[in-house]
Tab-separated table of N, CA and C in Angstrom:
chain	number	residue	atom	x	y	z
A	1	UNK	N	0.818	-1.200	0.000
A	1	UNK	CA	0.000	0.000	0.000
A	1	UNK	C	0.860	1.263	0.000
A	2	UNK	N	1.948	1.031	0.952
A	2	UNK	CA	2.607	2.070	1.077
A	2	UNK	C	3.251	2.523	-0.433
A	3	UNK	N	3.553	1.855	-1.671
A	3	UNK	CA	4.375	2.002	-2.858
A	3	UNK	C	3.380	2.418	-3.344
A	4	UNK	N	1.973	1.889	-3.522
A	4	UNK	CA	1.046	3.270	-4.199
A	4	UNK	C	0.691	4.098	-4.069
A	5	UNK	N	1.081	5.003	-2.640
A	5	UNK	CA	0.934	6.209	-1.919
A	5	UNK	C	2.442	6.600	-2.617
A	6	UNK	N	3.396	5.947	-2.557
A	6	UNK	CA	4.584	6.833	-3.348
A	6	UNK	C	4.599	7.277	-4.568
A	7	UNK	N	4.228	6.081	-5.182
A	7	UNK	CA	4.098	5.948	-7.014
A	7	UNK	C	2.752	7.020	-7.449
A	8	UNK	N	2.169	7.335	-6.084
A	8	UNK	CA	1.031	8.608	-6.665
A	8	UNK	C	1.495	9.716	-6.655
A	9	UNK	N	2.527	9.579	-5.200
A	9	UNK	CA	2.993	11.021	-5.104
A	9	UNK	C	3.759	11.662	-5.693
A	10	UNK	N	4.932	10.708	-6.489
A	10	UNK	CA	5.927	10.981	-7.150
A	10	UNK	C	4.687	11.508	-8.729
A	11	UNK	N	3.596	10.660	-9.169
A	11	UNK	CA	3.110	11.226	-10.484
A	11	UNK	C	2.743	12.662	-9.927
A	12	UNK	N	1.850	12.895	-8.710
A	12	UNK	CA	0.942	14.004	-8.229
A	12	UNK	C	2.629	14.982	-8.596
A	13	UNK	N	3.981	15.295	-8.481
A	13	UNK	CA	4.727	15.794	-8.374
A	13	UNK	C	5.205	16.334	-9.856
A	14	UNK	N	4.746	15.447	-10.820
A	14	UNK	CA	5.139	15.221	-11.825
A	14	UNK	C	3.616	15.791	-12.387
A	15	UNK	N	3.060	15.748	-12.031
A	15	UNK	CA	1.632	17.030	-12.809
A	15	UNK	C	1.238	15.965	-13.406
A	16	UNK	N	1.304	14.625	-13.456
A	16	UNK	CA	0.429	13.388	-13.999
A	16	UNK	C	-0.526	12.916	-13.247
A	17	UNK	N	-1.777	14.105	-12.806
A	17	UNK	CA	-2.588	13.777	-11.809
A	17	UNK	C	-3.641	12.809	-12.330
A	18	UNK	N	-3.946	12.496	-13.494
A	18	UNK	CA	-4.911	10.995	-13.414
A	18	UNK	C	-3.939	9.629	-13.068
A	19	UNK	N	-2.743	9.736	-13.457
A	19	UNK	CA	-1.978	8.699	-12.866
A	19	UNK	C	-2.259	8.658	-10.910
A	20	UNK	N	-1.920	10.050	-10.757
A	20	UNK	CA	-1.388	10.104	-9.394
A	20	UNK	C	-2.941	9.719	-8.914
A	21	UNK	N	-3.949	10.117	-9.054
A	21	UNK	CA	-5.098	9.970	-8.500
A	21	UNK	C	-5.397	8.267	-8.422
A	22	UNK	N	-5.567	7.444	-9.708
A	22	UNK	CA	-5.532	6.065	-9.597
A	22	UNK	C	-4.893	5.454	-8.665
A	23	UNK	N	-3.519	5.890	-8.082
A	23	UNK	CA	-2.806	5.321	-7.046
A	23	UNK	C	-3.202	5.576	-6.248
A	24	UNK	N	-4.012	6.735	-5.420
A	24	UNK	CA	-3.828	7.272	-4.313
A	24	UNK	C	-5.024	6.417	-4.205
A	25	UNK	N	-5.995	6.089	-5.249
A	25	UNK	CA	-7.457	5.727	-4.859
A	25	UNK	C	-6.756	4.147	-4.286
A	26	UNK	N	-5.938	3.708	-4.950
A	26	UNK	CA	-5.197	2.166	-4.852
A	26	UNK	C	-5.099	1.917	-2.900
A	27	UNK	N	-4.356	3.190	-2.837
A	27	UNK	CA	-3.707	3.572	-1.341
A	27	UNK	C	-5.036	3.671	-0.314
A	28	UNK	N	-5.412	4.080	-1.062
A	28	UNK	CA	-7.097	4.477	0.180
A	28	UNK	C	-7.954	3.569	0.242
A	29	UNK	N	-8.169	2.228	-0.453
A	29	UNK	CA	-8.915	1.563	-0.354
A	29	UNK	C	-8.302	0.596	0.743
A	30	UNK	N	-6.891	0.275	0.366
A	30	UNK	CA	-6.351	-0.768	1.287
A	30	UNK	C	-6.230	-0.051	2.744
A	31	UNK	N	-6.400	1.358	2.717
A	31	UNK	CA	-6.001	1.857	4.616
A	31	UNK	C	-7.188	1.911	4.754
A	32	UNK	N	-8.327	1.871	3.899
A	32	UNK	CA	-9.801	1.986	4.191
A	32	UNK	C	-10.024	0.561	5.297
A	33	UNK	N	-9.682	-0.562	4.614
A	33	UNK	CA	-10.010	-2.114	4.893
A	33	UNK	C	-9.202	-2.591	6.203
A	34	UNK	N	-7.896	-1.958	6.183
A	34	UNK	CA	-6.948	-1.843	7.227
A	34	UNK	C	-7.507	-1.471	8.454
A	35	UNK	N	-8.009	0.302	8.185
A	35	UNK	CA	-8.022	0.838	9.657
A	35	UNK	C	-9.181	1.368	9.591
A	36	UNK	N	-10.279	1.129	8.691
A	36	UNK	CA	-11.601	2.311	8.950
A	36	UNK	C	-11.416	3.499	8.236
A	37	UNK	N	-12.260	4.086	7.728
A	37	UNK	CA	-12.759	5.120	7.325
A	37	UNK	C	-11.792	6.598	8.308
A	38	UNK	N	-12.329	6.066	9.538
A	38	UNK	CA	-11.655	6.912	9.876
A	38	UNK	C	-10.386	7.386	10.649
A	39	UNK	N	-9.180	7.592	9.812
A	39	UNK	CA	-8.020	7.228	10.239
A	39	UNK	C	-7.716	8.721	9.235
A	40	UNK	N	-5.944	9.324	9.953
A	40	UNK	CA	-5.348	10.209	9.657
A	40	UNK	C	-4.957	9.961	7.911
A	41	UNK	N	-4.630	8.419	7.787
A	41	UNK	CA	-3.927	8.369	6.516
A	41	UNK	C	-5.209	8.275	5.552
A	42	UNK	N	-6.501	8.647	5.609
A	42	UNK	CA	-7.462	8.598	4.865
A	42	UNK	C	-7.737	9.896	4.775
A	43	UNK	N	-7.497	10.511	5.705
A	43	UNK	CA	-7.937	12.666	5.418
A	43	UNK	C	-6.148	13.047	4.898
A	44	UNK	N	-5.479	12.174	4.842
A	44	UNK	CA	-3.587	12.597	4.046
A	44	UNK	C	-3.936	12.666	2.562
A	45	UNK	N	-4.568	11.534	2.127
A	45	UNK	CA	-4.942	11.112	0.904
A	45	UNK	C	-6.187	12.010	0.144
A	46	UNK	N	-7.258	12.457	1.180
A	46	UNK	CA	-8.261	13.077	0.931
A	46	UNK	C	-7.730	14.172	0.287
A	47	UNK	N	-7.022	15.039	1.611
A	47	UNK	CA	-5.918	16.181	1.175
A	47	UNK	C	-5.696	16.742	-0.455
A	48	UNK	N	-4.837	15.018	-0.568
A	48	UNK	CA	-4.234	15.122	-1.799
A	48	UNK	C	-4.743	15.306	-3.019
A	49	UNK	N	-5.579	14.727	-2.546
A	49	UNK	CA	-6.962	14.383	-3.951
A	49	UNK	C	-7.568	15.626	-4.233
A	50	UNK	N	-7.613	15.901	-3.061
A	50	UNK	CA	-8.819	17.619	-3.290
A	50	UNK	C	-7.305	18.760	-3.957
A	51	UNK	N	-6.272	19.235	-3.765
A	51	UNK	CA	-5.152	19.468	-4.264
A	51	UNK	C	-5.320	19.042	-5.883
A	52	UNK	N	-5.827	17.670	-6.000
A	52	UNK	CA	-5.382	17.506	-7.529
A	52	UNK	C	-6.602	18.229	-8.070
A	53	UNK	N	-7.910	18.111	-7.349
A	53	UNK	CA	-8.851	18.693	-7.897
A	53	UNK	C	-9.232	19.718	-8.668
A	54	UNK	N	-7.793	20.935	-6.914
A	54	UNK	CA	-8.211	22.047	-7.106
A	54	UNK	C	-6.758	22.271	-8.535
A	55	UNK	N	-6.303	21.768	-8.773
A	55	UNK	CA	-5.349	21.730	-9.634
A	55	UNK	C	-5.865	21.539	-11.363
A	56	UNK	N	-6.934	20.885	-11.118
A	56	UNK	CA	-7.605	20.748	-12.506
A	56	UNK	C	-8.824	21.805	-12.714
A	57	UNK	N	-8.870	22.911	-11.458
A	57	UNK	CA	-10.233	23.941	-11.445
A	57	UNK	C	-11.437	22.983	-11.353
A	58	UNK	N	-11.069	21.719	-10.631
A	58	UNK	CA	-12.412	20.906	-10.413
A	58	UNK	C	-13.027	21.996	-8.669
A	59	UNK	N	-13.118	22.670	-8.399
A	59	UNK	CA	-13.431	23.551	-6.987
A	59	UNK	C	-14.245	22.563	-6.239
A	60	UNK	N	-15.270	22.242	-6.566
A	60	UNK	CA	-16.193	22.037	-5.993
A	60	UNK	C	-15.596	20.657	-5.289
A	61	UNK	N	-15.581	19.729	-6.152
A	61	UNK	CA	-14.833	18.410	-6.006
A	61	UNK	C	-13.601	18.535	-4.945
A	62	UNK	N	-13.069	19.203	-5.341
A	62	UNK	CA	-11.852	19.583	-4.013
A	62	UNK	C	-12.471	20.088	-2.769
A	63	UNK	N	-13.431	21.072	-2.548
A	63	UNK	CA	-14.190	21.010	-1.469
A	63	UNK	C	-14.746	20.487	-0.814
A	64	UNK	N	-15.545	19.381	-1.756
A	64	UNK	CA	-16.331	17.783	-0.963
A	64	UNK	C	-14.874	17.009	-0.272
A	65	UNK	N	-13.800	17.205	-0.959
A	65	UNK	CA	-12.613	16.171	-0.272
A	65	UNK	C	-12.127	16.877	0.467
A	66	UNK	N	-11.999	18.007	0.706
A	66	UNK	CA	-11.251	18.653	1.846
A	66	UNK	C	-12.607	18.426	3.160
A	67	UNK	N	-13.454	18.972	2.753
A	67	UNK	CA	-14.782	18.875	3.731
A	67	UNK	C	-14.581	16.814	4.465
A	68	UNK	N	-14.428	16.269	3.587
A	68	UNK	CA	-14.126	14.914	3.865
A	68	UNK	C	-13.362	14.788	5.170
A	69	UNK	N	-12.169	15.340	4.726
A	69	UNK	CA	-10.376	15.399	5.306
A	69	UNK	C	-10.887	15.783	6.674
A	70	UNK	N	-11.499	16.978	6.699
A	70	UNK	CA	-11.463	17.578	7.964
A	70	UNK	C	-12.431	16.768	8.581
A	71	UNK	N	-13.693	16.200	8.095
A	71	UNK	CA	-14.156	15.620	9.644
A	71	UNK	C	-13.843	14.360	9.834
A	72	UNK	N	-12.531	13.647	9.114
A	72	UNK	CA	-12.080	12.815	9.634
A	72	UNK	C	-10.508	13.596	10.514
A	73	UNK	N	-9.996	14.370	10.362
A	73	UNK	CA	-8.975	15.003	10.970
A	73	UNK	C	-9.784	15.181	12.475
A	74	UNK	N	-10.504	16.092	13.036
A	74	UNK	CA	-11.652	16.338	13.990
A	74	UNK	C	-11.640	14.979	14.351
A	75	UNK	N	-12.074	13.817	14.037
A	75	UNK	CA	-12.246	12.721	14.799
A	75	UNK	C	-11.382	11.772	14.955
A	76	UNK	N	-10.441	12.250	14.301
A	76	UNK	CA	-8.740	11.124	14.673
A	76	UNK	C	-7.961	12.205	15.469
A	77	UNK	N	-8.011	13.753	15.372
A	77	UNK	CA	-7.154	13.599	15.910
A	77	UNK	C	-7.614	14.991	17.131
A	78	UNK	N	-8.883	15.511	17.281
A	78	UNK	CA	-9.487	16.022	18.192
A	78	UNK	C	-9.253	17.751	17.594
A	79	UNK	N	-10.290	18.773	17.743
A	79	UNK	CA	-11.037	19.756	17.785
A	79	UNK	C	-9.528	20.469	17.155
A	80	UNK	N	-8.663	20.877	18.122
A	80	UNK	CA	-7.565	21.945	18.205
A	80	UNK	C	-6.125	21.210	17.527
A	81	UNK	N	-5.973	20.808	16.098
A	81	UNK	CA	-4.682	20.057	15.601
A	81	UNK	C	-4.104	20.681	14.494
A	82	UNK	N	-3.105	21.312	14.337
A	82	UNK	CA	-2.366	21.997	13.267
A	82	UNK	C	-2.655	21.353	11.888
A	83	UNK	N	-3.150	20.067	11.957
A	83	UNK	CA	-3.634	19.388	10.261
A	83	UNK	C	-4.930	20.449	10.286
A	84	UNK	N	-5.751	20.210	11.482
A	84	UNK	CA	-7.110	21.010	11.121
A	84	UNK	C	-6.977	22.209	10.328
A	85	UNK	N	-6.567	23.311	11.163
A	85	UNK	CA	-6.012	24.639	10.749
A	85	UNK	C	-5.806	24.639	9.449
A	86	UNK	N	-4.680	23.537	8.902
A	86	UNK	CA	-3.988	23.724	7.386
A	86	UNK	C	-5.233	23.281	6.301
A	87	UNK	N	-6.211	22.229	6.928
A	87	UNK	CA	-7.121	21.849	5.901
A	87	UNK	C	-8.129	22.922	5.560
A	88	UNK	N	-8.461	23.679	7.020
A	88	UNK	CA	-9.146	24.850	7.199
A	88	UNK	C	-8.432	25.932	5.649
A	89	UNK	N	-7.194	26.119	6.101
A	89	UNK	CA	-6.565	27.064	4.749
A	89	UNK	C	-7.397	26.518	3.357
A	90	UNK	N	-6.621	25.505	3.146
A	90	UNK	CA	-7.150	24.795	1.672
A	90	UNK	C	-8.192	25.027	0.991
A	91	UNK	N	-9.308	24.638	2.391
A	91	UNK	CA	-10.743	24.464	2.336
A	91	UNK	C	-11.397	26.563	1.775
A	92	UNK	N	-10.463	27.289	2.470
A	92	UNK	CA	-10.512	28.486	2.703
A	92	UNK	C	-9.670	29.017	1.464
A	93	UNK	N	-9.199	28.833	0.571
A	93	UNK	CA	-8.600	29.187	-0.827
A	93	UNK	C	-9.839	28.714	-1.761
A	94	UNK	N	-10.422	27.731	-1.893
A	94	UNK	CA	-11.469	26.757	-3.037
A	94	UNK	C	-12.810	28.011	-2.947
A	95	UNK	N	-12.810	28.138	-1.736
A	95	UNK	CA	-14.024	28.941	-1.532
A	95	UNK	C	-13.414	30.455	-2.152
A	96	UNK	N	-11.933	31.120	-1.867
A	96	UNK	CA	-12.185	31.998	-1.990
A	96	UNK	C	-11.951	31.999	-3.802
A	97	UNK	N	-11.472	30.986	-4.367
A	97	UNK	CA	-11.098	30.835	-5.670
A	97	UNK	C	-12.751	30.974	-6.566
A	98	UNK	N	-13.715	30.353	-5.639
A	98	UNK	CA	-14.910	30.422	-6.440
A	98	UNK	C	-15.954	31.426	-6.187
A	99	UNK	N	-15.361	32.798	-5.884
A	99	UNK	CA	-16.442	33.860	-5.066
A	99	UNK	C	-17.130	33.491	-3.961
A	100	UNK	N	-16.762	32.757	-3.278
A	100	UNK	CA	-17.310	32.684	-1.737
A	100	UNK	C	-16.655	33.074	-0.463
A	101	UNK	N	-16.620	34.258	-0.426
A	101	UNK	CA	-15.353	35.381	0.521
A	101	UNK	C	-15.671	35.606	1.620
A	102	UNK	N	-17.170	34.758	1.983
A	102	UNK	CA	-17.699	34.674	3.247
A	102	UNK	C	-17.176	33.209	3.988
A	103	UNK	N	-17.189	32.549	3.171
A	103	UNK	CA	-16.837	31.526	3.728
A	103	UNK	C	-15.291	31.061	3.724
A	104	UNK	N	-14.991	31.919	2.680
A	104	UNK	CA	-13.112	31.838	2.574
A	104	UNK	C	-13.368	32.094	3.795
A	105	UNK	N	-13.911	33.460	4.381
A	105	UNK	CA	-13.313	34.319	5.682
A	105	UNK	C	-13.328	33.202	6.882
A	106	UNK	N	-14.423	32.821	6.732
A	106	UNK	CA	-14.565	31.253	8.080
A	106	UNK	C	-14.077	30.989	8.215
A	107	UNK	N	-13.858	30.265	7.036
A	107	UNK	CA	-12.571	28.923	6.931
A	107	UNK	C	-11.053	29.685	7.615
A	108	UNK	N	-10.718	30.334	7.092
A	108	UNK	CA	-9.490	31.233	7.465
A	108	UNK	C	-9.140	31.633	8.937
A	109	UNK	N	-10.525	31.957	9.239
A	109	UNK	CA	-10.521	32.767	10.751
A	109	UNK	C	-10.671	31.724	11.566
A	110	UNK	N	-11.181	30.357	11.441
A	110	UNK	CA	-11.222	29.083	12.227
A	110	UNK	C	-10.064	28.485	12.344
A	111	UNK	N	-9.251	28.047	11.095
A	111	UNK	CA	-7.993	28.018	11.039
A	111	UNK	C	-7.001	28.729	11.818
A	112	UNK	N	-7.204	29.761	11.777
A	112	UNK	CA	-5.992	31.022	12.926
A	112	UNK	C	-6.909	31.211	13.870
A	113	UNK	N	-7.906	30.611	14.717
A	113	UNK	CA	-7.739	29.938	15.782
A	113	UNK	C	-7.357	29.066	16.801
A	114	UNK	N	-7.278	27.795	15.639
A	114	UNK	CA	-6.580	27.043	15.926
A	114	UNK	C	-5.153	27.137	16.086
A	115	UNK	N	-4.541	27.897	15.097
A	115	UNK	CA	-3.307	28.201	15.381
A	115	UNK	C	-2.716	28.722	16.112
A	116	UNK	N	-3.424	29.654	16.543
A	116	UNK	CA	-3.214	30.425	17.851
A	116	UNK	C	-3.212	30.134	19.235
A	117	UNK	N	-3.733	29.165	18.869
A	117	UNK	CA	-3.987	27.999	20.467
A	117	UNK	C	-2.955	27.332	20.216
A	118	UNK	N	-2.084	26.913	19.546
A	118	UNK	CA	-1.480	25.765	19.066
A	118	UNK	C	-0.068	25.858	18.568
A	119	UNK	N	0.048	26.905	18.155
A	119	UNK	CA	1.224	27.326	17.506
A	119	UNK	C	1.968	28.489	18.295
A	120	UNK	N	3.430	28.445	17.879
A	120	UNK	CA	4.341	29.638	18.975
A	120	UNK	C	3.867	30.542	17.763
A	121	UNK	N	3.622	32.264	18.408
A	121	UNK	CA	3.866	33.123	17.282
A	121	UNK	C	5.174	33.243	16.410
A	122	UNK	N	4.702	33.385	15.160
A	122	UNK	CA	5.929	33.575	14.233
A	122	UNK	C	6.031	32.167	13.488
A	123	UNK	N	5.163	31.745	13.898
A	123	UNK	CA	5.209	30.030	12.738
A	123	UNK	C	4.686	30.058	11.860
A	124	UNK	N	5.535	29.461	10.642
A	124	UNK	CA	5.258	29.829	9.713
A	124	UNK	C	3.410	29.485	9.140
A	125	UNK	N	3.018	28.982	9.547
A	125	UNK	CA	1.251	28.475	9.283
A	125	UNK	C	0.344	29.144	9.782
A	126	UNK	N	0.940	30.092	10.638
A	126	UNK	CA	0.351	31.451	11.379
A	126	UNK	C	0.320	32.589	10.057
A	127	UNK	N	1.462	32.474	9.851
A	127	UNK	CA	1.603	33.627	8.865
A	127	UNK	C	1.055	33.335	7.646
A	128	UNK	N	1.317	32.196	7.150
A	128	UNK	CA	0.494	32.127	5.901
A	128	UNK	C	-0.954	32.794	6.172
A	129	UNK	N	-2.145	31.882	7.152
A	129	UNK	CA	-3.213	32.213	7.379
A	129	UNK	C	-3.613	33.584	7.985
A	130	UNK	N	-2.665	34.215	8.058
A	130	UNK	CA	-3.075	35.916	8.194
A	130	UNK	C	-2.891	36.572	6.702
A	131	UNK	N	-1.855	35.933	6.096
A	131	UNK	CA	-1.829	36.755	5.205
A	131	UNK	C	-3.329	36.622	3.765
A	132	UNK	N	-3.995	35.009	4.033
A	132	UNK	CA	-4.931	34.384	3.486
A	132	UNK	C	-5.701	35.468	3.965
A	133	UNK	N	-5.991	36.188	5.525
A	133	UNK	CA	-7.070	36.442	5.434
A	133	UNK	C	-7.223	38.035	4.962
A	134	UNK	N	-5.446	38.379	5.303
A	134	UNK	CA	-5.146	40.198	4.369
A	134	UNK	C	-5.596	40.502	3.384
């Protein structure tokens, strides 16, 4: 399992995202059967997928998988976790990429909550998400 999480990532790297996507789906079925639905390495993969999405201007599609990511992130790995925050960003670019600047703002301002609880000032995931919300 683990070589089709590589062999995706190395295509996803290589901008051969229907390759990279077939693998990753390869990768997610076997950690599906492994560990449940809901496990960290199933919102890693989600991640990725919504990334290729938003990479093909699929928006929406990348939003259902980030939306995915996070409420399995929330239930593996609890309320206040620096993955949250970063999926929060992601989730918070798709929206603002498709005129939704209300909900970019959410997404953004939930995110640098979390971070703020969580993170020393001056880290770098702090700063990105202020400057997301500048």
């Amino acid at each position: 399992a683990v070589t089709n999480f590589n062999i995706g990532h190395a295509y996803h790297r290589l901008d051969e995202l229907d390759k990279a996507t077939a693998y990753y789906v390869d990768f997610l079925q076997v950690v599906i059967r492994k560990f449940g639905r809901v496990h960290q390495d199933v919102a890693m993969v989600l991640c990725l997928m919504g990334q290729i999405h938003h990479s093909k201007d699929e928006v929406e599609s990348s939003i259902h998988m980030y939306n995915c990511a996070l409420e399995i992130r929330k239930a593996s790995l609890g309320a206040s976790h620096p993955e949250i925050a970063v999926t929060l960003n992601m989730l918070g670019n798709c929206y603002l990429e498709e005129g939704n600047i209300e909900a970019a703002i959410q997404s953004y301002e939930a995110g640098l909550a979390i971070e703020m609880e969580v993170l020393e000032a001056g880290h770098q995931n702090l700063i990105v998400t202020l400057i997301n919300i500048g």
